[in-house]
Every structure is written in structure tokens, then in C-alpha cells.
Amino acid sequence: MPHQKSIEVCLTPALLNLYNTSNSVVVVIDILRATSSMVYGIDNGANAIIPVSQVEDCLNYADQGFLLAAERNGEVVEGYDFGNSPFSYSAEKVKGKTIVLTTTNGTKALHMAREQAHQVVIGSFLNLNALCQWLKVQEKDVLLLCAGWKDKFNLEDTLFAGAVVNELRKDFTHFDDSCVAAEDLYLLAKDDLRAYLHKSSHSHRLAELNIEEDVKFCLQLNICEAIPVLTGDELVALKAQFA
């Protein structure tokens, strides 16, 4: 009898300890902007992205030919090559390179996820279809882990989780209430994600940083095929396991 697959949504890393992920693929979600930039960078030919927890950890990789990227509270940390704007992850800048990255929320969620998960992959609207097609054929449960904002719930990560639930509904048997809520929010928002996200607190934070173009970029659907997967300490491109 085939495994009855479940899909759950963890609305913030602060709730992660409530989930057993030892048989799960955990999808880390930080739409604005870390996981969008990770997907875009790997899709553009970066060899690897090494997520680290603290800004100081980046310095351990100095003078090794790596690009160092650090973001805190939405801004590039002084002295680093770049932060987590997707425009910094273009092929011209990252192809063939390894990037060491720390961000306020996304890299923290990644490090928490890896402690127990069977596998950790990265999701964004940019690779939504590729990710969902891959998840459909895995004989594993799925936990969609929203990075949130400093351990609090946020709208944009939840909307993406809802988009995944909506796409995978026919392929999974068990859903939790946060799946239902996330999907309902996504169905409310899907015709104009940007307009819906004008309600969000992070949208206001980002507006003060004058990075509207980043926000619009991160809400594009299916412009990337890459699915970054955590292998050891590095995010690398998952080799396609479906035709």
C-alpha cells in the first residue's frame, strides 16, 4: 500500500518543534527575499550557496574566493559584497561562484530545518511549478516552513505555502488547518499578489527601503527551474528526479 502522504504548513519557525520532520521534505520559504534570491542564484549557475547563521560567520569564508552576502533588517551589512536582493544573483555576478549568505530570517529557518528533516529544499514563486512537480513524485511527507519575520507570522510566506497546497491537493491525503488557512489566503490573493501584499507589515518595511522592484521580482511565477537542496553545508541544484 502506498504511503499516505501528509502536507503541513508551519507558519513560523517558532512552531517548528511541534512537527516531526524525520520523514519529511521541508521546504524553507522566505519570499521577500532570501529564498527567492537563492533560487534565482542557483538557477543562474551559482555552484553553491552556503547559508550561515551570523554575520560574523561569513568572515570565516573571507579570502577564499567566495562572494560574501549579508543582510540584516532588509539592508546590506556594511563591508559585504551584497545582501539578498535577487538582482545581485544574476548570471553575470554568480555563475560558477560560491556565495556565503546570512539573512535575518531565511538562513535561520534553514538551520533549524536541517536538524531533523529528511531533506531540506528551497521554495519561491520563481520555482513554484518545478518544486511542486518534484514534490508530487516523492514518497515523503512535506512540511512547508515559513520563515516569517523574527519568528512572527507573515503574509507573503504563507501565501506561497498556500500556492503549494493548492497545487498538491490531489497528490496528498492529509492536511492540517494551517494548510487550509494558507490555501484560502492564496486563493484570495492569487489574482494580484502584489496588491494583496500591500496589506503586509513587511511590505511597509520594504517600502521604506525603496526596494519595490525586488518585491515585484520575487512575486514572478515560474521563471526558474532550479530547486536548491541542502547537501552538507551547501545549497546546490537538485538534479531533476522527474522527467
mmCIF file of C-alpha atoms in Angstrom:
data_model
loop_
_atom_site.group_PDB
_atom_site.id
_atom_site.type_symbol
_atom_site.label_atom_id
_atom_site.label_comp_id
_atom_site.label_asym_id
_atom_site.label_seq_id
_atom_site.Cartn_x
_atom_site.Cartn_y
_atom_site.Cartn_z
ATOM 1 C CA MET A 1 0.000 0.000 0.000
ATOM 2 C CA PRO A 2 1.470 3.392 -0.945
ATOM 3 C CA HIS A 3 2.440 5.801 1.801
ATOM 4 C CA GLN A 4 -0.437 8.143 2.738
ATOM 5 C CA LYS A 5 1.393 11.404 2.299
ATOM 6 C CA SER A 6 0.704 14.397 4.505
ATOM 7 C CA ILE A 7 1.356 18.060 3.910
ATOM 8 C CA GLU A 8 1.567 20.589 6.719
ATOM 9 C CA VAL A 9 2.322 24.300 6.978
ATOM 10 C CA CYS A 10 4.462 25.613 9.821
ATOM 11 C CA LEU A 11 3.528 29.291 9.981
ATOM 12 C CA THR A 12 6.685 30.403 11.806
ATOM 13 C CA PRO A 13 9.985 28.799 12.867
ATOM 14 C CA ALA A 14 8.887 29.315 16.479
ATOM 15 C CA LEU A 15 6.406 26.443 15.955
ATOM 16 C CA LEU A 16 8.831 24.054 14.254
ATOM 17 C CA ASN A 17 9.401 21.998 17.404
ATOM 18 C CA LEU A 18 5.755 20.874 17.196
ATOM 19 C CA TYR A 19 6.394 18.927 13.972
ATOM 20 C CA ASN A 20 8.136 15.616 13.378
ATOM 21 C CA THR A 21 10.057 16.069 10.123
ATOM 22 C CA SER A 22 12.261 12.966 10.170
ATOM 23 C CA ASN A 23 10.340 11.527 7.199
ATOM 24 C CA SER A 24 9.576 14.886 5.580
ATOM 25 C CA VAL A 25 10.878 17.082 2.857
ATOM 26 C CA VAL A 26 10.981 20.520 4.484
ATOM 27 C CA VAL A 27 10.511 23.405 2.072
ATOM 28 C CA VAL A 28 12.019 26.592 3.503
ATOM 29 C CA ILE A 29 10.132 29.708 2.391
ATOM 30 C CA ASP A 30 11.333 33.305 2.733
ATOM 31 C CA ILE A 31 9.736 35.011 -0.248
ATOM 32 C CA LEU A 32 10.979 38.552 0.481
ATOM 33 C CA ARG A 33 13.755 37.919 -0.294
ATOM 34 C CA ALA A 34 16.140 35.180 0.786
ATOM 35 C CA THR A 35 14.696 32.048 -0.797
ATOM 36 C CA SER A 36 13.770 33.919 -3.981
ATOM 37 C CA SER A 37 17.381 35.038 -4.318
ATOM 38 C CA MET A 38 18.692 31.542 -3.531
ATOM 39 C CA VAL A 39 16.542 30.006 -6.260
ATOM 40 C CA TYR A 40 17.492 32.712 -8.748
ATOM 41 C CA GLY A 41 21.193 32.391 -7.950
ATOM 42 C CA ILE A 42 21.279 28.605 -8.308
ATOM 43 C CA ASP A 43 19.193 28.862 -11.482
ATOM 44 C CA ASN A 44 21.745 31.340 -12.839
ATOM 45 C CA GLY A 45 24.608 28.930 -12.376
ATOM 46 C CA ALA A 46 25.984 29.590 -8.901
ATOM 47 C CA ASN A 47 27.927 26.499 -7.842
ATOM 48 C CA ALA A 48 26.603 26.665 -4.307
ATOM 49 C CA ILE A 49 25.171 28.942 -1.654
ATOM 50 C CA ILE A 50 26.395 28.374 1.903
ATOM 51 C CA PRO A 51 23.814 29.657 4.410
ATOM 52 C CA VAL A 52 25.303 30.746 7.736
ATOM 53 C CA SER A 53 23.579 31.961 10.880
ATOM 54 C CA GLN A 54 25.561 35.025 11.891
ATOM 55 C CA VAL A 55 27.136 37.912 10.019
ATOM 56 C CA GLU A 56 30.438 37.066 11.699
ATOM 57 C CA ASP A 57 30.260 33.530 10.264
ATOM 58 C CA CYS A 58 30.601 34.998 6.775
ATOM 59 C CA LEU A 59 34.042 36.265 7.716
ATOM 60 C CA ASN A 60 35.263 32.690 8.215
ATOM 61 C CA TYR A 61 34.997 32.368 4.439
ATOM 62 C CA ALA A 62 36.853 35.580 3.586
ATOM 63 C CA ASP A 63 39.832 35.395 1.199
ATOM 64 C CA GLN A 64 38.714 32.032 -0.215
ATOM 65 C CA GLY A 65 37.323 33.397 -3.467
ATOM 66 C CA PHE A 66 33.711 33.274 -2.262
ATOM 67 C CA LEU A 67 31.159 36.055 -2.600
ATOM 68 C CA LEU A 68 30.059 37.193 0.853
ATOM 69 C CA ALA A 69 26.437 38.263 1.267
ATOM 70 C CA ALA A 70 24.911 39.596 4.473
ATOM 71 C CA GLU A 71 21.525 41.181 5.126
ATOM 72 C CA ARG A 72 20.022 42.385 8.382
ATOM 73 C CA ASN A 73 16.665 44.140 8.695
ATOM 74 C CA GLY A 74 16.412 44.403 4.931
ATOM 75 C CA GLU A 75 19.727 46.156 4.339
ATOM 76 C CA VAL A 76 23.151 45.039 3.115
ATOM 77 C CA VAL A 77 25.565 44.791 6.018
ATOM 78 C CA GLU A 78 28.413 47.258 5.531
ATOM 79 C CA GLY A 79 31.530 45.735 4.047
ATOM 80 C CA TYR A 80 29.826 42.796 2.277
ATOM 81 C CA ASP A 81 29.589 42.146 -1.455
ATOM 82 C CA PHE A 82 25.786 42.225 -1.446
ATOM 83 C CA GLY A 83 22.706 41.268 0.557
ATOM 84 C CA ASN A 84 19.657 39.308 -0.515
ATOM 85 C CA SER A 85 18.300 41.357 -3.408
ATOM 86 C CA PRO A 86 17.569 38.955 -6.267
ATOM 87 C CA PHE A 87 19.179 41.425 -8.674
ATOM 88 C CA SER A 88 22.519 40.628 -7.014
ATOM 89 C CA TYR A 89 22.164 36.992 -8.076
ATOM 90 C CA SER A 90 22.268 37.490 -11.842
ATOM 91 C CA ALA A 91 24.290 35.111 -14.012
ATOM 92 C CA GLU A 92 26.933 37.817 -14.624
ATOM 93 C CA LYS A 93 27.621 38.017 -10.902
ATOM 94 C CA VAL A 94 27.177 34.470 -9.626
ATOM 95 C CA LYS A 95 27.783 31.947 -12.416
ATOM 96 C CA GLY A 96 30.457 29.485 -11.300
ATOM 97 C CA LYS A 97 30.752 31.172 -7.885
ATOM 98 C CA THR A 98 30.027 30.079 -4.339
ATOM 99 C CA ILE A 99 28.123 32.557 -2.184
ATOM 100 C CA VAL A 100 28.190 32.645 1.612
ATOM 101 C CA LEU A 101 24.911 34.163 2.789
ATOM 102 C CA THR A 102 23.305 35.225 6.043
ATOM 103 C CA THR A 103 19.870 36.859 6.303
ATOM 104 C CA THR A 104 17.532 37.941 9.087
ATOM 105 C CA ASN A 105 15.011 35.122 8.723
ATOM 106 C CA GLY A 106 15.676 32.716 5.858
ATOM 107 C CA THR A 107 19.058 31.310 6.850
ATOM 108 C CA LYS A 108 17.887 30.913 10.449
ATOM 109 C CA ALA A 109 14.907 28.830 9.272
ATOM 110 C CA LEU A 110 17.237 26.716 7.128
ATOM 111 C CA HIS A 111 19.498 25.888 10.045
ATOM 112 C CA MET A 112 16.530 24.965 12.210
ATOM 113 C CA ALA A 113 15.033 22.761 9.482
ATOM 114 C CA ARG A 114 18.170 20.762 8.849
ATOM 115 C CA GLU A 115 18.402 19.487 12.422
ATOM 116 C CA GLN A 116 15.697 16.867 11.912
ATOM 117 C CA ALA A 117 14.376 16.926 8.339
ATOM 118 C CA HIS A 118 14.844 14.053 5.930
ATOM 119 C CA GLN A 119 15.667 16.653 3.249
ATOM 120 C CA VAL A 120 15.618 20.440 3.004
ATOM 121 C CA VAL A 121 14.800 22.271 -0.228
ATOM 122 C CA ILE A 122 14.130 25.894 -1.112
ATOM 123 C CA GLY A 123 10.858 27.293 -2.427
ATOM 124 C CA SER A 124 9.803 30.559 -4.039
ATOM 125 C CA PHE A 125 7.236 31.744 -6.534
ATOM 126 C CA LEU A 126 10.090 31.735 -9.057
ATOM 127 C CA ASN A 127 10.319 27.915 -8.967
ATOM 128 C CA LEU A 128 6.794 27.060 -7.796
ATOM 129 C CA ASN A 129 5.919 24.704 -10.640
ATOM 130 C CA ALA A 130 9.263 22.882 -10.705
ATOM 131 C CA LEU A 131 9.118 22.426 -6.932
ATOM 132 C CA CYS A 132 5.545 21.109 -6.935
ATOM 133 C CA GLN A 133 6.180 18.678 -9.782
ATOM 134 C CA TRP A 134 9.128 17.279 -7.838
ATOM 135 C CA LEU A 135 7.261 17.075 -4.521
ATOM 136 C CA LYS A 136 4.436 15.152 -6.201
ATOM 137 C CA VAL A 137 6.682 12.213 -7.011
ATOM 138 C CA GLN A 138 8.496 11.995 -3.674
ATOM 139 C CA GLU A 139 7.256 9.292 -1.302
ATOM 140 C CA LYS A 140 7.707 11.664 1.606
ATOM 141 C CA ASP A 141 5.565 13.913 3.748
ATOM 142 C CA VAL A 142 6.005 17.638 3.168
ATOM 143 C CA LEU A 143 6.362 20.438 5.686
ATOM 144 C CA LEU A 144 6.193 23.956 4.302
ATOM 145 C CA LEU A 145 8.251 26.072 6.710
ATOM 146 C CA CYS A 146 7.508 29.793 6.567
ATOM 147 C CA ALA A 147 10.498 31.819 7.740
ATOM 148 C CA GLY A 148 8.204 34.654 8.850
ATOM 149 C CA TRP A 149 9.641 37.826 10.336
ATOM 150 C CA LYS A 150 11.696 37.411 13.501
ATOM 151 C CA ASP A 151 9.672 34.335 14.496
ATOM 152 C CA LYS A 152 6.334 36.035 13.777
ATOM 153 C CA PHE A 153 3.771 35.031 11.161
ATOM 154 C CA ASN A 154 3.950 36.848 7.834
ATOM 155 C CA LEU A 155 1.649 37.024 4.844
ATOM 156 C CA GLU A 156 3.955 36.524 1.882
ATOM 157 C CA ASP A 157 5.471 33.226 3.060
ATOM 158 C CA THR A 158 2.017 31.937 3.999
ATOM 159 C CA LEU A 159 0.638 32.863 0.563
ATOM 160 C CA PHE A 160 3.373 30.829 -1.096
ATOM 161 C CA ALA A 161 2.668 27.870 1.195
ATOM 162 C CA GLY A 162 -0.971 28.163 0.150
ATOM 163 C CA ALA A 163 0.028 28.117 -3.513
ATOM 164 C CA VAL A 164 1.915 24.853 -2.962
ATOM 165 C CA VAL A 165 -1.001 23.297 -1.060
ATOM 166 C CA ASN A 166 -3.346 24.324 -3.867
ATOM 167 C CA GLU A 167 -1.096 22.688 -6.452
ATOM 168 C CA LEU A 168 -0.519 19.485 -4.465
ATOM 169 C CA ARG A 169 -4.032 18.941 -3.113
ATOM 170 C CA LYS A 170 -4.750 15.929 -5.350
ATOM 171 C CA ASP A 171 -1.464 14.212 -4.501
ATOM 172 C CA PHE A 172 -1.590 14.274 -0.710
ATOM 173 C CA THR A 173 -4.025 12.687 1.722
ATOM 174 C CA HIS A 174 -3.639 14.583 4.989
ATOM 175 C CA PHE A 175 -3.698 18.353 5.520
ATOM 176 C CA ASP A 176 -3.605 20.422 8.693
ATOM 177 C CA ASP A 177 -5.626 23.543 9.473
ATOM 178 C CA SER A 178 -2.728 25.840 8.623
ATOM 179 C CA CYS A 179 -2.753 24.314 5.115
ATOM 180 C CA VAL A 180 -6.433 25.195 4.809
ATOM 181 C CA ALA A 181 -5.845 28.753 6.032
ATOM 182 C CA ALA A 182 -2.810 29.264 3.797
ATOM 183 C CA GLU A 183 -4.635 27.979 0.733
ATOM 184 C CA ASP A 184 -7.668 30.163 1.436
ATOM 185 C CA LEU A 185 -5.411 33.226 1.738
ATOM 186 C CA TYR A 186 -3.664 32.328 -1.515
ATOM 187 C CA LEU A 187 -6.973 31.946 -3.344
ATOM 188 C CA LEU A 188 -7.981 35.401 -2.092
ATOM 189 C CA ALA A 189 -4.691 36.913 -3.236
ATOM 190 C CA LYS A 190 -3.650 34.984 -6.338
ATOM 191 C CA ASP A 191 -5.106 37.284 -8.989
ATOM 192 C CA ASP A 192 -2.905 40.143 -7.771
ATOM 193 C CA LEU A 193 -0.350 39.066 -5.204
ATOM 194 C CA ARG A 194 1.305 42.461 -5.074
ATOM 195 C CA ALA A 195 -1.934 44.295 -4.337
ATOM 196 C CA TYR A 196 -2.777 41.841 -1.576
ATOM 197 C CA LEU A 197 0.676 42.171 -0.053
ATOM 198 C CA HIS A 198 0.292 45.936 0.264
ATOM 199 C CA LYS A 199 -1.542 44.959 3.450
ATOM 200 C CA SER A 200 1.518 43.235 4.881
ATOM 201 C CA SER A 201 3.823 44.661 7.516
ATOM 202 C CA HIS A 202 6.916 43.525 5.632
ATOM 203 C CA SER A 203 5.681 45.323 2.542
ATOM 204 C CA HIS A 204 5.735 48.549 4.540
ATOM 205 C CA ARG A 205 9.215 47.786 5.882
ATOM 206 C CA LEU A 206 10.476 47.160 2.372
ATOM 207 C CA ALA A 207 8.795 50.297 1.031
ATOM 208 C CA GLU A 208 10.869 52.322 3.475
ATOM 209 C CA LEU A 209 13.966 50.662 1.989
ATOM 210 C CA ASN A 210 12.827 51.629 -1.521
ATOM 211 C CA ILE A 211 13.066 48.119 -2.988
ATOM 212 C CA GLU A 212 9.702 47.799 -4.704
ATOM 213 C CA GLU A 213 11.406 46.293 -7.763
ATOM 214 C CA ASP A 214 12.724 43.480 -5.573
ATOM 215 C CA VAL A 215 9.214 42.767 -4.294
ATOM 216 C CA LYS A 216 7.758 42.638 -7.806
ATOM 217 C CA PHE A 217 10.610 40.392 -8.932
ATOM 218 C CA CYS A 218 10.041 37.927 -6.089
ATOM 219 C CA LEU A 219 6.347 37.562 -6.980
ATOM 220 C CA GLN A 220 7.008 36.349 -10.525
ATOM 221 C CA LEU A 221 5.779 32.853 -11.258
ATOM 222 C CA ASN A 222 7.858 30.036 -12.696
ATOM 223 C CA ILE A 223 10.818 31.849 -14.219
ATOM 224 C CA CYS A 224 13.269 29.311 -12.714
ATOM 225 C CA GLU A 225 13.620 25.534 -12.944
ATOM 226 C CA ALA A 226 16.233 25.071 -10.234
ATOM 227 C CA ILE A 227 15.351 23.562 -6.868
ATOM 228 C CA PRO A 228 18.123 24.289 -4.351
ATOM 229 C CA VAL A 229 18.685 21.402 -1.935
ATOM 230 C CA LEU A 230 20.780 21.435 1.232
ATOM 231 C CA THR A 231 23.658 18.993 0.860
ATOM 232 C CA GLY A 232 26.014 19.127 3.815
ATOM 233 C CA ASP A 233 26.537 22.827 4.471
ATOM 234 C CA GLU A 234 25.738 23.920 0.909
ATOM 235 C CA LEU A 235 22.680 24.632 -1.165
ATOM 236 C CA VAL A 236 23.196 23.143 -4.609
ATOM 237 C CA ALA A 237 20.928 22.423 -7.577
ATOM 238 C CA LEU A 238 18.800 19.335 -7.110
ATOM 239 C CA LYS A 239 19.326 17.044 -10.061
ATOM 240 C CA ALA A 240 15.953 16.578 -11.698
ATOM 241 C CA GLN A 241 14.413 13.357 -10.477
ATOM 242 C CA PHE A 242 11.375 13.583 -12.701
ATOM 243 C CA ALA A 243 11.017 13.823 -16.452
#
